[in-house]
Short mmCIF file of C-alpha atoms and ligand atoms in Angstrom, two decimals:
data_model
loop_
_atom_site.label_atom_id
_atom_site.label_comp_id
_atom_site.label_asym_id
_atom_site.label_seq_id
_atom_site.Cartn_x
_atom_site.Cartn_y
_atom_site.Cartn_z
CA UNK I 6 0.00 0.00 0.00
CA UNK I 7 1.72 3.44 -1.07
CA UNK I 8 0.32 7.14 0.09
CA UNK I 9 -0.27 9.12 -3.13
CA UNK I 10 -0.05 12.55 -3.71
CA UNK I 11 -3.63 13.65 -2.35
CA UNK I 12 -5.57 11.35 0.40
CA UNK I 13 -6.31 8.40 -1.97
CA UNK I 14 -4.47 5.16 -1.20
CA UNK I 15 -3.10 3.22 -3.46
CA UNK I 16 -3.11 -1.00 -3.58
CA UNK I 17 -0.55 -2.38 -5.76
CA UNK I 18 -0.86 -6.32 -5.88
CA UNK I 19 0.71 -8.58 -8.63
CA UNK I 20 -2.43 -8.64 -10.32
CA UNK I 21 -1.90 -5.22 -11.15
CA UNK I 22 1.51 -5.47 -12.13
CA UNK I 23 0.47 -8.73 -14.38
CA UNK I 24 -2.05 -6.32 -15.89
CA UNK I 25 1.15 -3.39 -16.80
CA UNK I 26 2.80 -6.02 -18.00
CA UNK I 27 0.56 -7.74 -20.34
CA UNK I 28 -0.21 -4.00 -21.90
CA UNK I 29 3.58 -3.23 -22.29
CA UNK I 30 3.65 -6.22 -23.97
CA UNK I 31 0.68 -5.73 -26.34
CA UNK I 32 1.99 -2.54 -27.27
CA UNK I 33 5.16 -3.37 -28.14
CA UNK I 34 3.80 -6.33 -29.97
CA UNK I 35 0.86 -4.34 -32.01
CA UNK I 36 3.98 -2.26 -33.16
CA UNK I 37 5.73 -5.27 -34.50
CA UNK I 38 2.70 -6.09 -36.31
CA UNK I 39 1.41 -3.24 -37.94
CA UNK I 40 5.42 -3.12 -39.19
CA UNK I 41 4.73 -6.47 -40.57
CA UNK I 42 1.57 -6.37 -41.82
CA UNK I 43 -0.09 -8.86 -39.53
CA UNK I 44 -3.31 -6.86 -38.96
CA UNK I 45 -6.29 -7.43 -40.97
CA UNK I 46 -9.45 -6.12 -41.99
CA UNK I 47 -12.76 -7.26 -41.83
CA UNK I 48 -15.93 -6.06 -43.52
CA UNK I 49 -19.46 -6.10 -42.21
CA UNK I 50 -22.48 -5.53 -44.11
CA UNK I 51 -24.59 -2.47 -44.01
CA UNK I 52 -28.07 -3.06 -44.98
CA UNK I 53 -31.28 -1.76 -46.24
CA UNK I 54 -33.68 -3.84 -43.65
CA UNK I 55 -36.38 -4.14 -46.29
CA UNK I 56 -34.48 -6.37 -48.88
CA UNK I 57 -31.48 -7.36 -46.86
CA UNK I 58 -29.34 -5.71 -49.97
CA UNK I 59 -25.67 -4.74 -48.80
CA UNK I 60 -24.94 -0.67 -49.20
CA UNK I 61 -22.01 -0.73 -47.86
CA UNK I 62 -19.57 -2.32 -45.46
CA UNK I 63 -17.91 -0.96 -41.94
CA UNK I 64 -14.45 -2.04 -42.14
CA UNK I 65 -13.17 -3.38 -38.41
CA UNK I 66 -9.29 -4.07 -37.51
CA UNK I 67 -8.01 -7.75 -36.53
CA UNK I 68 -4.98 -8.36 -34.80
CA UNK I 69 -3.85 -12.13 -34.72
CA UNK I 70 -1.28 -11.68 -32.22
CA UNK I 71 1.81 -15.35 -32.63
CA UNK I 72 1.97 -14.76 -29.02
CA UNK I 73 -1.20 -13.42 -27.31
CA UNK I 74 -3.30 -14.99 -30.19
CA UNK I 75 -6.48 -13.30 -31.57
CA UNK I 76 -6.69 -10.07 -29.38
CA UNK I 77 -9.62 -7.98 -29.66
CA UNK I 78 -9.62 -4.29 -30.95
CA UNK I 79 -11.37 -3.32 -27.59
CA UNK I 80 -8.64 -4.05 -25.94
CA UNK I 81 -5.41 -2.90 -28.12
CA UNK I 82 -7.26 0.14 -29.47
CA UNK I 83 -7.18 1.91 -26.14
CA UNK I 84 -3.49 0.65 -25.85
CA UNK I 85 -2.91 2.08 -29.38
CA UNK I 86 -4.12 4.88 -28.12
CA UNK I 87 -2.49 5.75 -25.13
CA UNK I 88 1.05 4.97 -27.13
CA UNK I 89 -0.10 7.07 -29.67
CA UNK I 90 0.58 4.00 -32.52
CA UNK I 91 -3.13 4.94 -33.13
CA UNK I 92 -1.88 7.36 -35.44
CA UNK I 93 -0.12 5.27 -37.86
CA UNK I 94 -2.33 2.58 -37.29
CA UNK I 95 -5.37 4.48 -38.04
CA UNK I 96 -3.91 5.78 -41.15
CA UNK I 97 -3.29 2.57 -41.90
CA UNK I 98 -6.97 1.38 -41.76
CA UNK I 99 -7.65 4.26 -43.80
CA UNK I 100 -5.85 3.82 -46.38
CA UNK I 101 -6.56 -0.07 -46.88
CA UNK I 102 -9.91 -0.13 -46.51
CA UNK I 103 -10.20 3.03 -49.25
CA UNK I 104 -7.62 0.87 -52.03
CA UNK I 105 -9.61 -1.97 -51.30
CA UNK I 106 -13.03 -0.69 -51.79
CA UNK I 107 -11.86 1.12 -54.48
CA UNK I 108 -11.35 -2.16 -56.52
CA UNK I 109 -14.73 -3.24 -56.06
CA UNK I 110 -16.74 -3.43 -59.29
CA UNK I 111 -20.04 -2.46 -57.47
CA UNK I 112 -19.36 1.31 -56.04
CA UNK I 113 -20.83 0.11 -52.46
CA UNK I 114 -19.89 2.62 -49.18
CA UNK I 115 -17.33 2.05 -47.26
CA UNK I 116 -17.33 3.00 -43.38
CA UNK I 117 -14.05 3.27 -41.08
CA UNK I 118 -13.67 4.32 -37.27
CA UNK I 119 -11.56 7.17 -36.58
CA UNK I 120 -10.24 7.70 -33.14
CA UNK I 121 -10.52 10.28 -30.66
CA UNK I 122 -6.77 11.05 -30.65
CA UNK I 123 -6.87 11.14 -34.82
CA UNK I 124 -9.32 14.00 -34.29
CA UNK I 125 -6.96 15.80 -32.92
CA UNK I 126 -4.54 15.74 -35.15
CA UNK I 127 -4.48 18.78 -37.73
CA UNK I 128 -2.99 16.30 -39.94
CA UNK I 129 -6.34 14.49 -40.43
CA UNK I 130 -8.04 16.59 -43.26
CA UNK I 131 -4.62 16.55 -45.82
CA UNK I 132 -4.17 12.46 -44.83
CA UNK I 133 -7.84 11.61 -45.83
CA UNK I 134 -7.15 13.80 -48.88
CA UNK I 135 -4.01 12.15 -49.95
CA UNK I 136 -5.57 8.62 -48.84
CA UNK I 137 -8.61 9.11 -51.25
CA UNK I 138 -6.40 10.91 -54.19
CA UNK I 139 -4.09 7.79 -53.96
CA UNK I 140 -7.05 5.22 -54.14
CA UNK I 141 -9.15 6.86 -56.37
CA UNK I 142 -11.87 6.51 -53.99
CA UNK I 143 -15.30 8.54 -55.04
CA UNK I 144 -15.26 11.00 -51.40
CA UNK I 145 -18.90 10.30 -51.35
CA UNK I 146 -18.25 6.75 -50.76
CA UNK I 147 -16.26 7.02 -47.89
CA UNK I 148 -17.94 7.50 -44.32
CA UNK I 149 -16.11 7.65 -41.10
CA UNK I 150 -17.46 7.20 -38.11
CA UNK I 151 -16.70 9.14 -35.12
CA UNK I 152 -18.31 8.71 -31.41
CA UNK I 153 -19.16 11.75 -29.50
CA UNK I 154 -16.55 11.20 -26.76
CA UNK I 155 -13.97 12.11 -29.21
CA UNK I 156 -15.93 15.34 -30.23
CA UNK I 157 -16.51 16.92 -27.19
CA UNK I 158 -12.78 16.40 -25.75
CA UNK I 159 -11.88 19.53 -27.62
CA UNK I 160 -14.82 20.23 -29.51
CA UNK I 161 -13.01 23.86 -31.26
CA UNK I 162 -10.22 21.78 -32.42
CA UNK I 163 -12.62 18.63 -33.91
CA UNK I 164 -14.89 20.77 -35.25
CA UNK I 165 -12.09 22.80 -37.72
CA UNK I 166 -10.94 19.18 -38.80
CA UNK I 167 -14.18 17.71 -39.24
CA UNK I 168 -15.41 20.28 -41.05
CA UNK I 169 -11.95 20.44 -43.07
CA UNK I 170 -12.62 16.73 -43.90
CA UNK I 171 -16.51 17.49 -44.72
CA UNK I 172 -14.95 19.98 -47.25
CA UNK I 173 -14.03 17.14 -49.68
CA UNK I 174 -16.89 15.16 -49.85
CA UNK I 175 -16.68 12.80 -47.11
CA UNK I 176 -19.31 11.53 -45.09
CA UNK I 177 -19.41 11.48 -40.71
CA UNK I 178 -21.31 8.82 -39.22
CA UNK I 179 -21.63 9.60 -35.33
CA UNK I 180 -21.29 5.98 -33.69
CA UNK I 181 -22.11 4.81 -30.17
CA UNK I 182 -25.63 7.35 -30.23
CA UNK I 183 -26.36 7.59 -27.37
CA UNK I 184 -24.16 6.77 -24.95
CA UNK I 185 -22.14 9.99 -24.52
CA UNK I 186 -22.88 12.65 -22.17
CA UNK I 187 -24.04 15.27 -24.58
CA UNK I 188 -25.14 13.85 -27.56
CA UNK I 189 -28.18 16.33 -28.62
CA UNK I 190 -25.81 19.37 -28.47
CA UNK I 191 -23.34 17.42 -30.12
CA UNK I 192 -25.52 16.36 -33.11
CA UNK I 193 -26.35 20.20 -32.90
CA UNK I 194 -22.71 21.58 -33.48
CA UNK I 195 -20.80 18.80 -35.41
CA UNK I 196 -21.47 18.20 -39.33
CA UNK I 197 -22.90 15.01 -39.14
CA UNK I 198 -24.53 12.91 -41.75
CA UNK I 199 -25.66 9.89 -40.14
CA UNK I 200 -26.37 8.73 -36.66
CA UNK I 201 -25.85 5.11 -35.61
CA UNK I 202 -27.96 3.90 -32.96
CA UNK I 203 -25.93 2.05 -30.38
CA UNK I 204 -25.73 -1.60 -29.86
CA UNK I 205 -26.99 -1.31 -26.40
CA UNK I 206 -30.48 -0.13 -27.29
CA UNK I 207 -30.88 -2.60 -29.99
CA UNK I 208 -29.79 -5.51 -28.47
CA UNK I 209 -32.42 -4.58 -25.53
CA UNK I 210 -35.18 -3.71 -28.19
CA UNK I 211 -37.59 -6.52 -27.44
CA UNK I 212 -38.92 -6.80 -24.04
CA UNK I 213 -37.38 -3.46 -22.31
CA UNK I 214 -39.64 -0.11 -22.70
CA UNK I 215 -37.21 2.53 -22.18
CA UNK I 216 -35.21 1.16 -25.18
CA UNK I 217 -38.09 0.95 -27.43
CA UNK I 218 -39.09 4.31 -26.74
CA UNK I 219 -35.14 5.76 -27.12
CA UNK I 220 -34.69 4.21 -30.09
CA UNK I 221 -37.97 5.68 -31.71
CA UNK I 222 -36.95 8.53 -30.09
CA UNK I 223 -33.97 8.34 -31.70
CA UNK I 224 -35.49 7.66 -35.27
CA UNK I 225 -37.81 10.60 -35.03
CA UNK I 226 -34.89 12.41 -34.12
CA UNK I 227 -32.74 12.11 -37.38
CA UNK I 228 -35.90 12.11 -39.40
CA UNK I 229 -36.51 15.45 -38.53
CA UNK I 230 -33.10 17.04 -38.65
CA UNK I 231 -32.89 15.09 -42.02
CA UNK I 232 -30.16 12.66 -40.85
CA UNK I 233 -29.24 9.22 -41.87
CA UNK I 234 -30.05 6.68 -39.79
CA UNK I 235 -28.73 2.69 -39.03
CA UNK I 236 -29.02 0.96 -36.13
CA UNK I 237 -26.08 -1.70 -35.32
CA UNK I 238 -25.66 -5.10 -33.24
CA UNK I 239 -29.18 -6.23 -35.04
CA UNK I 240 -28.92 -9.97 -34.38
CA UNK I 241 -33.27 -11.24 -34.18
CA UNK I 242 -36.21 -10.54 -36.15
CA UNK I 243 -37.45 -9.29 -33.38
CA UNK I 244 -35.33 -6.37 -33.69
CA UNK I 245 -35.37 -6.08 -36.82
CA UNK I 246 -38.90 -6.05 -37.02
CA UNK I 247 -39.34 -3.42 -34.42
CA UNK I 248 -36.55 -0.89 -36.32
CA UNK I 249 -38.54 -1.36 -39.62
CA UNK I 250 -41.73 -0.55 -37.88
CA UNK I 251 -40.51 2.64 -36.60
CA UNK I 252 -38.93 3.21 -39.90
CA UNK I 253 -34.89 2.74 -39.42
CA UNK I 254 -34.73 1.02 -43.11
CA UNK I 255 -30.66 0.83 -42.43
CA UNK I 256 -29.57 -2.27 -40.39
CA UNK I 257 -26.27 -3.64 -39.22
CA UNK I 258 -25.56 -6.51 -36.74
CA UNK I 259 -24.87 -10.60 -36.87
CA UNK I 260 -28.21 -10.74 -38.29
CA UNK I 261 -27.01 -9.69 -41.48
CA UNK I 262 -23.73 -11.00 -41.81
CA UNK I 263 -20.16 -10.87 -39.31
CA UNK I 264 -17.21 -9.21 -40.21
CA UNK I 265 -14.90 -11.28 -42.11
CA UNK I 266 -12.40 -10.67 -44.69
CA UNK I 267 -13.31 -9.14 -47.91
CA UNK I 268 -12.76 -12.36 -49.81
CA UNK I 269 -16.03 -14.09 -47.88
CA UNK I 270 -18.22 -11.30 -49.53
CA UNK I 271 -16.12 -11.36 -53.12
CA UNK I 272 -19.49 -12.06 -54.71
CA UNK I 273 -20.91 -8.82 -53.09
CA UNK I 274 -18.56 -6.56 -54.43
CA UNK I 275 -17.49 -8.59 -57.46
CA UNK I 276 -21.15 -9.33 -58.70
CA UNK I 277 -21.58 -11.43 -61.90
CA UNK I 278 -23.06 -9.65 -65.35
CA UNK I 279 -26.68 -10.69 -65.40
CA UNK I 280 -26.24 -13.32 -68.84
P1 C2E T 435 -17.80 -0.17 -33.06
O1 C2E T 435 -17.22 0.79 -34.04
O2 C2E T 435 -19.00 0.24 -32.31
O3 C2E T 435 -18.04 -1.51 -33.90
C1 C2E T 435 -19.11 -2.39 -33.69
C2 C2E T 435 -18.68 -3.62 -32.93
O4 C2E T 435 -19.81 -4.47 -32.73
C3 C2E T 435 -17.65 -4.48 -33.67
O5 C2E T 435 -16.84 -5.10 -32.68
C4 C2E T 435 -18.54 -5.53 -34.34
O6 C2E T 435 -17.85 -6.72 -34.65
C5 C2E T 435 -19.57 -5.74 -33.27
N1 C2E T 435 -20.85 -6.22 -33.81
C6 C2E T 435 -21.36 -6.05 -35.05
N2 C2E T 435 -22.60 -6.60 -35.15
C7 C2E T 435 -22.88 -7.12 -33.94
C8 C2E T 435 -24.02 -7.83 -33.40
O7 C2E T 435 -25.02 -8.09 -34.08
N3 C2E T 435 -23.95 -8.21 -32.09
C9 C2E T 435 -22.85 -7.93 -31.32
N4 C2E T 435 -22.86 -8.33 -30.04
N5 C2E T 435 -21.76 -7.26 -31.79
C10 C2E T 435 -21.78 -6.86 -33.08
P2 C2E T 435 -15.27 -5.20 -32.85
O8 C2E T 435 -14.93 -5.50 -34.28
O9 C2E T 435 -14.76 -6.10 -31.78
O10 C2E T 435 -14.80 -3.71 -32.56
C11 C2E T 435 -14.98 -3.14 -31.29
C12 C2E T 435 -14.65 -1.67 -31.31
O11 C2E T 435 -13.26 -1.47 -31.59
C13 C2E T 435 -15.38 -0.89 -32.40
O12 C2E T 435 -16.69 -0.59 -31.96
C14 C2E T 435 -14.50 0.33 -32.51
O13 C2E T 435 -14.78 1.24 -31.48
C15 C2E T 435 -13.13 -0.25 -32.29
N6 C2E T 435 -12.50 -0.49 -33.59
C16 C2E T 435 -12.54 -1.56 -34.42
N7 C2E T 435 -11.81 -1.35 -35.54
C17 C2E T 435 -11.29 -0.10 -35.42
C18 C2E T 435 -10.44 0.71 -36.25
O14 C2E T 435 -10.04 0.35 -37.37
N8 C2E T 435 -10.13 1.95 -35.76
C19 C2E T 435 -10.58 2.41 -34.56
N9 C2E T 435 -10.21 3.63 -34.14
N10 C2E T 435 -11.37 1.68 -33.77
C20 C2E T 435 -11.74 0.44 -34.20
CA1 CA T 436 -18.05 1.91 -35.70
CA1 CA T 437 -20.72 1.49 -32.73
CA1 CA T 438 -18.75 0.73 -29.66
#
């Protein structure tokens, strides 16, 4: 037990030190693989709920670590992002999920998460310009999604570099609706195109009231501020049922398909000439 600065004690056990350890570990081992290219990406469907037809795809990182074996990104983002290896690693995502969608033969959207410490970074605007000048990418088809948190941690500075980035032609998603602090004002102040309804209100869709009525609320909401809406982590008809009667016609979850390397949904993106 060690007396910190103010009047808060302290316990450091083994467990804790196991726990420093481990992330020292992952970080230094997420650097050795994003040198050597041992991250991945996976794709998840986007849907319209109606036909079940694929508009675009959210593109999600992988990390299958020799050592610590398949790690999950909500546990080495945070790490990434406390090292600050976000930064190339972000870019990273960036630009490989842009050159790859920009091979696809059907022009479908393409969605990728931006972190809060990328938003930061005046950089971001002249990287996402180079990124889609270098692919070829169509601006329009490109969406990144950003959560509130990483708004309203310097909203001034975010809002200049969203805004920048809105400039040339890009599309913001806000992710995680919801679940922030401040979200109305947010949605008030920040460029945003699309709202996506978080996973924690869908999932409790059936069966709880307050979700039902948050989502709808939700729904009504970006109706009539003229906003996109999809709701993610669909996984029953239940759900899906319920979001189509309150009119969210964009659906994403297990329900419609896991993320999984591009090559699983080839004949998505590749589709054959009608004969
Ligand atoms: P997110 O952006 O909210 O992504 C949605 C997460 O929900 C993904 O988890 C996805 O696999 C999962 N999911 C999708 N459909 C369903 C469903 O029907 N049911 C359930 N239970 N889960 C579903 P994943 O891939 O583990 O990613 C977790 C988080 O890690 C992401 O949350 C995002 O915040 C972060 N992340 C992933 N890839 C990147 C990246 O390239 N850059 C950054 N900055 N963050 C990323
Ligand atoms: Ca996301
Ligand atoms: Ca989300
Ligand atoms: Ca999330």
């Amino acid at each position: 037990v060690k007396q910190s600065g103010g009047n808060d004690v302290v316990f450091y056990s083994s467990e804790m030190d196991e726990e420093y350890r481990f992330k020292r570990q992952m970080a230094s081992n997420l650097r050795i693989a994003l040198e050597n290219r041992q991250l991945e990406l996976y794709y998840q469907p986007q849907c319209h709920a109606d036909d079940e037809e694929i508009q675009s795809f959210e593109a999600l990182l992988r990390w299958n670590d020799p050592e610590l074996g398949q790690v999950s990104p909500g546990r080495f983002i945070p790490i990434a992002e406390e090292t600050g290896l976000i930064i190339p690693l972000g870019e990273w995502v960036l630009r490989t999920a842009c050159m790859e969608a920009a091979r696809w033969k059907k022009p479908l959207g393409i969605g990728v998460n931006l972190s809060a410490v990328q938003l930061q970074k005046h950089e971001l605007p002249d990287i996402v310009a180079s990124v889609l000048a270098e692919s070829g990418l169509d601006p329009k088809r490109l969406e990144l999604e950003v959560t509130e948190t990483a708004l309203i941690h310097n909203p001034a500075r975010s809002m200049k570099i969203l805004s920048d980035i809105k400039k040339l032609g890009v599309r913001i998603a806000m992710d995680d609706f919801g679940t922030g602090y401040s979200s109305l004002a947010t949605l008030q102040n920040f460029p945003v195109d699309r709202i996506k309804i978080d996973q924690s209100f869908v999932n409790k869709l059936v069966g709880n009231v307050q979700a039902g009525a948050i989502v709808r609320a939700v729904i009504n909401l970006s109706r009539d501020l003229a906003l996109d809406v999809i709701a993610e982590g669909v996984e029953t008809d239940e759900q899906a049922n319920f979001l189509t009667d309150h009119d969210c016609r964009a659906v994403q979850g297990y329900k419609y398909g896991y993320p999984r390397p591009i090559a699983d949904y080839w004949h998505i993106v590749h589709p054959e000439e009608p004969v």
